[in-house]
Amino acid sequence: MRVVVNGEDRTLPEGATVADVVRSLDLGSEPRGVAVAVDREVVVRGAWATTVLREGAHVEVLGAIGGGR
């Protein structure tokens, strides 16, 4: 199945979940400060493992960046 992750085409197995995508990005076993949206809808962390992606889905994985004064 083909999806777009952070603007890049990816091929994932059928039945892949949001959690699978996050794991593939090597953000650590318990990534902190990470938010995910699928087709512009935020997916809460508790639903990552059960949110199955569909063909052509657009997934955005965003990480918080500290800074400021």
mmCIF file of N, CA, C and O in Angstrom:
data_model
loop_
_atom_site.group_PDB
_atom_site.id
_atom_site.type_symbol
_atom_site.label_atom_id
_atom_site.label_comp_id
_atom_site.label_asym_id
_atom_site.label_seq_id
_atom_site.Cartn_x
_atom_site.Cartn_y
_atom_site.Cartn_z
ATOM 1 N N MET A 1 0.851 -1.156 0.000
ATOM 2 C CA MET A 1 0.000 0.000 0.000
ATOM 3 C C MET A 1 0.906 1.231 0.000
ATOM 4 O O MET A 1 1.925 1.263 0.662
ATOM 5 N N ARG A 2 0.490 2.250 -0.732
ATOM 6 C CA ARG A 2 1.274 3.481 -0.810
ATOM 7 C C ARG A 2 0.604 4.580 0.021
ATOM 8 O O ARG A 2 -0.600 4.780 -0.075
ATOM 9 N N VAL A 3 1.418 5.258 0.815
ATOM 10 C CA VAL A 3 0.969 6.404 1.594
ATOM 11 C C VAL A 3 2.017 7.501 1.460
ATOM 12 O O VAL A 3 3.124 7.264 0.976
ATOM 13 N N VAL A 4 1.678 8.690 1.915
ATOM 14 C CA VAL A 4 2.624 9.805 1.922
ATOM 15 C C VAL A 4 2.907 10.138 3.377
ATOM 16 O O VAL A 4 1.982 10.413 4.146
ATOM 17 N N VAL A 5 4.182 10.077 3.756
ATOM 18 C CA VAL A 5 4.591 10.371 5.126
ATOM 19 C C VAL A 5 5.509 11.588 5.093
ATOM 20 O O VAL A 5 6.578 11.542 4.461
ATOM 21 N N ASN A 6 5.066 12.666 5.724
ATOM 22 C CA ASN A 6 5.841 13.907 5.752
ATOM 23 C C ASN A 6 6.289 14.326 4.355
ATOM 24 O O ASN A 6 7.426 14.722 4.133
ATOM 25 N N GLY A 7 5.375 14.176 3.387
ATOM 26 C CA GLY A 7 5.636 14.617 2.022
ATOM 27 C C GLY A 7 6.372 13.624 1.145
ATOM 28 O O GLY A 7 6.607 13.905 -0.025
ATOM 29 N N GLU A 8 6.727 12.459 1.669
ATOM 30 C CA GLU A 8 7.461 11.455 0.900
ATOM 31 C C GLU A 8 6.608 10.205 0.691
ATOM 32 O O GLU A 8 5.994 9.707 1.626
ATOM 33 N N ASP A 9 6.605 9.706 -0.543
ATOM 34 C CA ASP A 9 5.891 8.463 -0.827
ATOM 35 C C ASP A 9 6.557 7.303 -0.104
ATOM 36 O O ASP A 9 7.788 7.208 -0.076
ATOM 37 N N ARG A 10 5.730 6.449 0.483
ATOM 38 C CA ARG A 10 6.226 5.245 1.159
ATOM 39 C C ARG A 10 5.343 4.081 0.802
ATOM 40 O O ARG A 10 4.141 4.244 0.583
ATOM 41 N N THR A 11 5.928 2.918 0.791
ATOM 42 C CA THR A 11 5.172 1.688 0.597
ATOM 43 C C THR A 11 5.140 0.965 1.936
ATOM 44 O O THR A 11 6.191 0.708 2.526
ATOM 45 N N LEU A 12 3.938 0.664 2.398
ATOM 46 C CA LEU A 12 3.747 -0.021 3.668
ATOM 47 C C LEU A 12 2.915 -1.279 3.437
ATOM 48 O O LEU A 12 2.145 -1.342 2.475
ATOM 49 N N PRO A 13 3.034 -2.249 4.328
ATOM 50 C CA PRO A 13 2.199 -3.445 4.181
ATOM 51 C C PRO A 13 0.732 -3.117 4.466
ATOM 52 O O PRO A 13 0.430 -2.188 5.231
ATOM 53 N N GLU A 14 -0.164 -3.859 3.859
ATOM 54 C CA GLU A 14 -1.597 -3.705 4.156
ATOM 55 C C GLU A 14 -1.799 -3.880 5.657
ATOM 56 O O GLU A 14 -1.163 -4.711 6.290
ATOM 57 N N GLY A 15 -2.658 -3.071 6.223
ATOM 58 C CA GLY A 15 -2.935 -3.159 7.648
ATOM 59 C C GLY A 15 -1.985 -2.349 8.512
ATOM 60 O O GLY A 15 -2.086 -2.378 9.734
ATOM 61 N N ALA A 16 -1.057 -1.603 7.889
ATOM 62 C CA ALA A 16 -0.120 -0.787 8.665
ATOM 63 C C ALA A 16 -0.886 0.274 9.451
ATOM 64 O O ALA A 16 -1.909 0.788 8.999
ATOM 65 N N THR A 17 -0.372 0.586 10.626
ATOM 66 C CA THR A 17 -1.015 1.549 11.517
ATOM 67 C C THR A 17 -0.155 2.798 11.673
ATOM 68 O O THR A 17 1.015 2.827 11.258
ATOM 69 N N VAL A 18 -0.723 3.787 12.321
ATOM 70 C CA VAL A 18 0.033 4.999 12.648
ATOM 71 C C VAL A 18 1.252 4.627 13.496
ATOM 72 O O VAL A 18 2.352 5.144 13.279
ATOM 73 N N ALA A 19 1.089 3.720 14.440
ATOM 74 C CA ALA A 19 2.210 3.292 15.287
ATOM 75 C C ALA A 19 3.339 2.711 14.444
ATOM 76 O O ALA A 19 4.520 2.945 14.727
ATOM 77 N N ASP A 20 3.009 1.963 13.395
ATOM 78 C CA ASP A 20 4.031 1.402 12.504
ATOM 79 C C ASP A 20 4.833 2.516 11.834
ATOM 80 O O ASP A 20 6.057 2.430 11.703
ATOM 81 N N VAL A 21 4.144 3.558 11.414
ATOM 82 C CA VAL A 21 4.826 4.685 10.768
ATOM 83 C C VAL A 21 5.754 5.375 11.757
ATOM 84 O O VAL A 21 6.915 5.653 11.442
ATOM 85 N N VAL A 22 5.274 5.644 12.954
ATOM 86 C CA VAL A 22 6.100 6.316 13.964
ATOM 87 C C VAL A 22 7.337 5.471 14.267
ATOM 88 O O VAL A 22 8.456 5.990 14.323
ATOM 89 N N ARG A 23 7.167 4.158 14.419
ATOM 90 C CA ARG A 23 8.316 3.270 14.668
ATOM 91 C C ARG A 23 9.309 3.328 13.519
ATOM 92 O O ARG A 23 10.516 3.308 13.733
ATOM 93 N N SER A 24 8.817 3.416 12.296
ATOM 94 C CA SER A 24 9.707 3.428 11.125
ATOM 95 C C SER A 24 10.560 4.691 11.060
ATOM 96 O O SER A 24 11.581 4.716 10.378
ATOM 97 N N LEU A 25 10.161 5.725 11.782
ATOM 98 C CA LEU A 25 10.904 6.986 11.767
ATOM 99 C C LEU A 25 12.003 7.042 12.829
ATOM 100 O O LEU A 25 12.674 8.049 12.980
ATOM 101 N N ASP A 26 12.182 5.956 13.578
ATOM 102 C CA ASP A 26 13.256 5.865 14.576
ATOM 103 C C ASP A 26 13.242 7.018 15.571
ATOM 104 O O ASP A 26 14.252 7.681 15.794
ATOM 105 N N LEU A 27 12.097 7.251 16.175
ATOM 106 C CA LEU A 27 11.952 8.325 17.146
ATOM 107 C C LEU A 27 12.097 7.824 18.580
ATOM 108 O O LEU A 27 11.836 8.569 19.517
ATOM 109 N N GLY A 28 12.495 6.581 18.746
ATOM 110 C CA GLY A 28 12.632 5.986 20.066
ATOM 111 C C GLY A 28 11.422 5.142 20.407
ATOM 112 O O GLY A 28 10.386 5.215 19.754
ATOM 113 N N SER A 29 11.549 4.348 21.458
ATOM 114 C CA SER A 29 10.465 3.425 21.816
ATOM 115 C C SER A 29 9.249 4.159 22.385
ATOM 116 O O SER A 29 8.126 3.712 22.229
ATOM 117 N N GLU A 30 9.472 5.272 23.065
ATOM 118 C CA GLU A 30 8.383 6.086 23.629
ATOM 119 C C GLU A 30 8.610 7.535 23.215
ATOM 120 O O GLU A 30 9.031 8.361 24.036
ATOM 121 N N PRO A 31 8.350 7.851 21.957
ATOM 122 C CA PRO A 31 8.647 9.215 21.500
ATOM 123 C C PRO A 31 7.829 10.261 22.265
ATOM 124 O O PRO A 31 6.634 10.091 22.481
ATOM 125 N N ARG A 32 8.506 11.312 22.692
ATOM 126 C CA ARG A 32 7.846 12.385 23.442
ATOM 127 C C ARG A 32 7.755 13.614 22.543
ATOM 128 O O ARG A 32 8.613 13.858 21.717
ATOM 129 N N GLY A 33 6.719 14.399 22.742
ATOM 130 C CA GLY A 33 6.571 15.618 21.974
ATOM 131 C C GLY A 33 6.260 15.375 20.510
ATOM 132 O O GLY A 33 6.600 16.181 19.658
ATOM 133 N N VAL A 34 5.618 14.248 20.219
ATOM 134 C CA VAL A 34 5.294 13.886 18.842
ATOM 135 C C VAL A 34 3.784 13.942 18.648
ATOM 136 O O VAL A 34 3.024 13.471 19.494
ATOM 137 N N ALA A 35 3.375 14.523 17.536
ATOM 138 C CA ALA A 35 1.957 14.561 17.168
ATOM 139 C C ALA A 35 1.823 13.973 15.771
ATOM 140 O O ALA A 35 2.725 14.107 14.941
ATOM 141 N N VAL A 36 0.694 13.310 15.530
ATOM 142 C CA VAL A 36 0.453 12.688 14.230
ATOM 143 C C VAL A 36 -0.914 13.109 13.710
ATOM 144 O O VAL A 36 -1.895 13.145 14.461
ATOM 145 N N ALA A 37 -0.950 13.419 12.422
ATOM 146 C CA ALA A 37 -2.217 13.697 11.743
ATOM 147 C C ALA A 37 -2.296 12.806 10.512
ATOM 148 O O ALA A 37 -1.296 12.589 9.818
ATOM 149 N N VAL A 38 -3.475 12.277 10.268
ATOM 150 C CA VAL A 38 -3.740 11.490 9.064
ATOM 151 C C VAL A 38 -4.832 12.216 8.294
ATOM 152 O O VAL A 38 -5.923 12.456 8.830
ATOM 153 N N ASP A 39 -4.497 12.575 7.077
ATOM 154 C CA ASP A 39 -5.433 13.339 6.241
ATOM 155 C C ASP A 39 -5.993 14.549 6.989
ATOM 156 O O ASP A 39 -7.194 14.794 7.006
ATOM 157 N N ARG A 40 -5.086 15.262 7.649
ATOM 158 C CA ARG A 40 -5.376 16.517 8.372
ATOM 159 C C ARG A 40 -6.187 16.352 9.648
ATOM 160 O O ARG A 40 -6.669 17.320 10.217
ATOM 161 N N GLU A 41 -6.368 15.127 10.111
ATOM 162 C CA GLU A 41 -7.073 14.866 11.367
ATOM 163 C C GLU A 41 -6.067 14.347 12.393
ATOM 164 O O GLU A 41 -5.394 13.342 12.149
ATOM 165 N N VAL A 42 -5.965 15.009 13.532
ATOM 166 C CA VAL A 42 -5.038 14.576 14.575
ATOM 167 C C VAL A 42 -5.465 13.206 15.104
ATOM 168 O O VAL A 42 -6.652 12.953 15.320
ATOM 169 N N VAL A 43 -4.482 12.339 15.287
ATOM 170 C CA VAL A 43 -4.723 11.013 15.858
ATOM 171 C C VAL A 43 -4.094 11.014 17.245
ATOM 172 O O VAL A 43 -2.881 11.182 17.382
ATOM 173 N N VAL A 44 -4.901 10.849 18.275
ATOM 174 C CA VAL A 44 -4.378 10.845 19.640
ATOM 175 C C VAL A 44 -3.467 9.640 19.847
ATOM 176 O O VAL A 44 -3.675 8.579 19.243
ATOM 177 N N ARG A 45 -2.474 9.825 20.693
ATOM 178 C CA ARG A 45 -1.466 8.770 20.909
ATOM 179 C C ARG A 45 -2.096 7.424 21.271
ATOM 180 O O ARG A 45 -1.649 6.378 20.799
ATOM 181 N N GLY A 46 -3.135 7.434 22.058
ATOM 182 C CA GLY A 46 -3.775 6.185 22.459
ATOM 183 C C GLY A 46 -4.409 5.425 21.306
ATOM 184 O O GLY A 46 -4.720 4.251 21.442
ATOM 185 N N ALA A 47 -4.579 6.082 20.175
ATOM 186 C CA ALA A 47 -5.186 5.435 19.002
ATOM 187 C C ALA A 47 -4.172 5.084 17.920
ATOM 188 O O ALA A 47 -4.548 4.532 16.886
ATOM 189 N N TRP A 48 -2.906 5.374 18.132
ATOM 190 C CA TRP A 48 -1.906 5.088 17.097
ATOM 191 C C TRP A 48 -1.887 3.614 16.695
ATOM 192 O O TRP A 48 -1.826 3.289 15.516
ATOM 193 N N ALA A 49 -1.938 2.720 17.675
ATOM 194 C CA ALA A 49 -1.819 1.286 17.385
ATOM 195 C C ALA A 49 -3.054 0.721 16.700
ATOM 196 O O ALA A 49 -2.970 -0.327 16.038
ATOM 197 N N THR A 50 -4.179 1.404 16.814
ATOM 198 C CA THR A 50 -5.421 0.872 16.241
ATOM 199 C C THR A 50 -5.901 1.652 15.022
ATOM 200 O O THR A 50 -6.907 1.282 14.432
ATOM 201 N N THR A 51 -5.176 2.704 14.655
ATOM 202 C CA THR A 51 -5.560 3.499 13.486
ATOM 203 C C THR A 51 -4.870 2.919 12.259
ATOM 204 O O THR A 51 -3.672 3.125 12.034
ATOM 205 N N VAL A 52 -5.641 2.165 11.495
ATOM 206 C CA VAL A 52 -5.119 1.515 10.284
ATOM 207 C C VAL A 52 -5.154 2.524 9.142
ATOM 208 O O VAL A 52 -6.145 3.224 8.933
ATOM 209 N N LEU A 53 -4.054 2.583 8.411
ATOM 210 C CA LEU A 53 -3.953 3.516 7.290
ATOM 211 C C LEU A 53 -4.584 2.935 6.041
ATOM 212 O O LEU A 53 -4.630 1.719 5.859
ATOM 213 N N ARG A 54 -5.059 3.814 5.191
ATOM 214 C CA ARG A 54 -5.644 3.377 3.930
ATOM 215 C C ARG A 54 -4.742 3.820 2.783
ATOM 216 O O ARG A 54 -3.916 4.730 2.939
ATOM 217 N N GLU A 55 -4.904 3.198 1.658
ATOM 218 C CA GLU A 55 -4.166 3.545 0.445
ATOM 219 C C GLU A 55 -4.292 5.044 0.185
ATOM 220 O O GLU A 55 -5.383 5.610 0.241
ATOM 221 N N GLY A 56 -3.150 5.691 -0.058
ATOM 222 C CA GLY A 56 -3.150 7.103 -0.401
ATOM 223 C C GLY A 56 -3.232 8.066 0.766
ATOM 224 O O GLY A 56 -3.276 9.280 0.561
ATOM 225 N N ALA A 57 -3.242 7.545 1.992
ATOM 226 C CA ALA A 57 -3.333 8.423 3.162
ATOM 227 C C ALA A 57 -2.133 9.364 3.222
ATOM 228 O O ALA A 57 -1.023 9.014 2.812
ATOM 229 N N HIS A 58 -2.376 10.554 3.744
ATOM 230 C CA HIS A 58 -1.306 11.530 3.980
ATOM 231 C C HIS A 58 -1.081 11.603 5.480
ATOM 232 O O HIS A 58 -1.987 12.005 6.226
ATOM 233 N N VAL A 59 0.112 11.214 5.902
ATOM 234 C CA VAL A 59 0.454 11.164 7.322
ATOM 235 C C VAL A 59 1.512 12.222 7.605
ATOM 236 O O VAL A 59 2.526 12.291 6.913
ATOM 237 N N GLU A 60 1.261 13.039 8.609
ATOM 238 C CA GLU A 60 2.239 14.023 9.051
ATOM 239 C C GLU A 60 2.633 13.680 10.475
ATOM 240 O O GLU A 60 1.770 13.540 11.347
ATOM 241 N N VAL A 61 3.936 13.507 10.693
ATOM 242 C CA VAL A 61 4.463 13.231 12.021
ATOM 243 C C VAL A 61 5.321 14.434 12.406
ATOM 244 O O VAL A 61 6.289 14.759 11.727
ATOM 245 N N LEU A 62 4.912 15.117 13.468
ATOM 246 C CA LEU A 62 5.564 16.354 13.876
ATOM 247 C C LEU A 62 6.146 16.212 15.269
ATOM 248 O O LEU A 62 5.535 15.610 16.148
ATOM 249 N N GLY A 63 7.310 16.788 15.466
ATOM 250 C CA GLY A 63 7.951 16.774 16.775
ATOM 251 C C GLY A 63 8.100 18.175 17.309
ATOM 252 O O GLY A 63 8.409 19.104 16.554
ATOM 253 N N ALA A 64 7.881 18.326 18.604
ATOM 254 C CA ALA A 64 8.055 19.615 19.252
ATOM 255 C C ALA A 64 9.539 19.947 19.340
ATOM 256 O O ALA A 64 10.376 19.074 19.577
ATOM 257 N N ILE A 65 9.843 21.218 19.139
ATOM 258 C CA ILE A 65 11.230 21.678 19.233
ATOM 259 C C ILE A 65 11.281 22.759 20.302
ATOM 260 O O ILE A 65 10.539 23.737 20.243
ATOM 261 N N GLY A 66 12.140 22.543 21.287
ATOM 262 C CA GLY A 66 12.291 23.532 22.352
ATOM 263 C C GLY A 66 13.137 24.697 21.898
ATOM 264 O O GLY A 66 13.913 24.613 20.963
ATOM 265 N N GLY A 67 12.962 25.777 22.538
ATOM 266 C CA GLY A 67 13.772 26.947 22.198
ATOM 267 C C GLY A 67 13.191 28.181 22.843
ATOM 268 O O GLY A 67 12.381 28.116 23.751
ATOM 269 N N GLY A 68 13.593 29.278 22.334
ATOM 270 C CA GLY A 68 13.104 30.536 22.871
ATOM 271 C C GLY A 68 14.071 31.107 23.872
ATOM 272 O O GLY A 68 15.233 30.733 23.951
ATOM 273 N N ARG A 69 13.582 32.007 24.675
ATOM 274 C CA ARG A 69 14.455 32.672 25.640
ATOM 275 C C ARG A 69 14.254 32.181 27.023
ATOM 276 O O ARG A 69 13.328 31.713 27.474
#
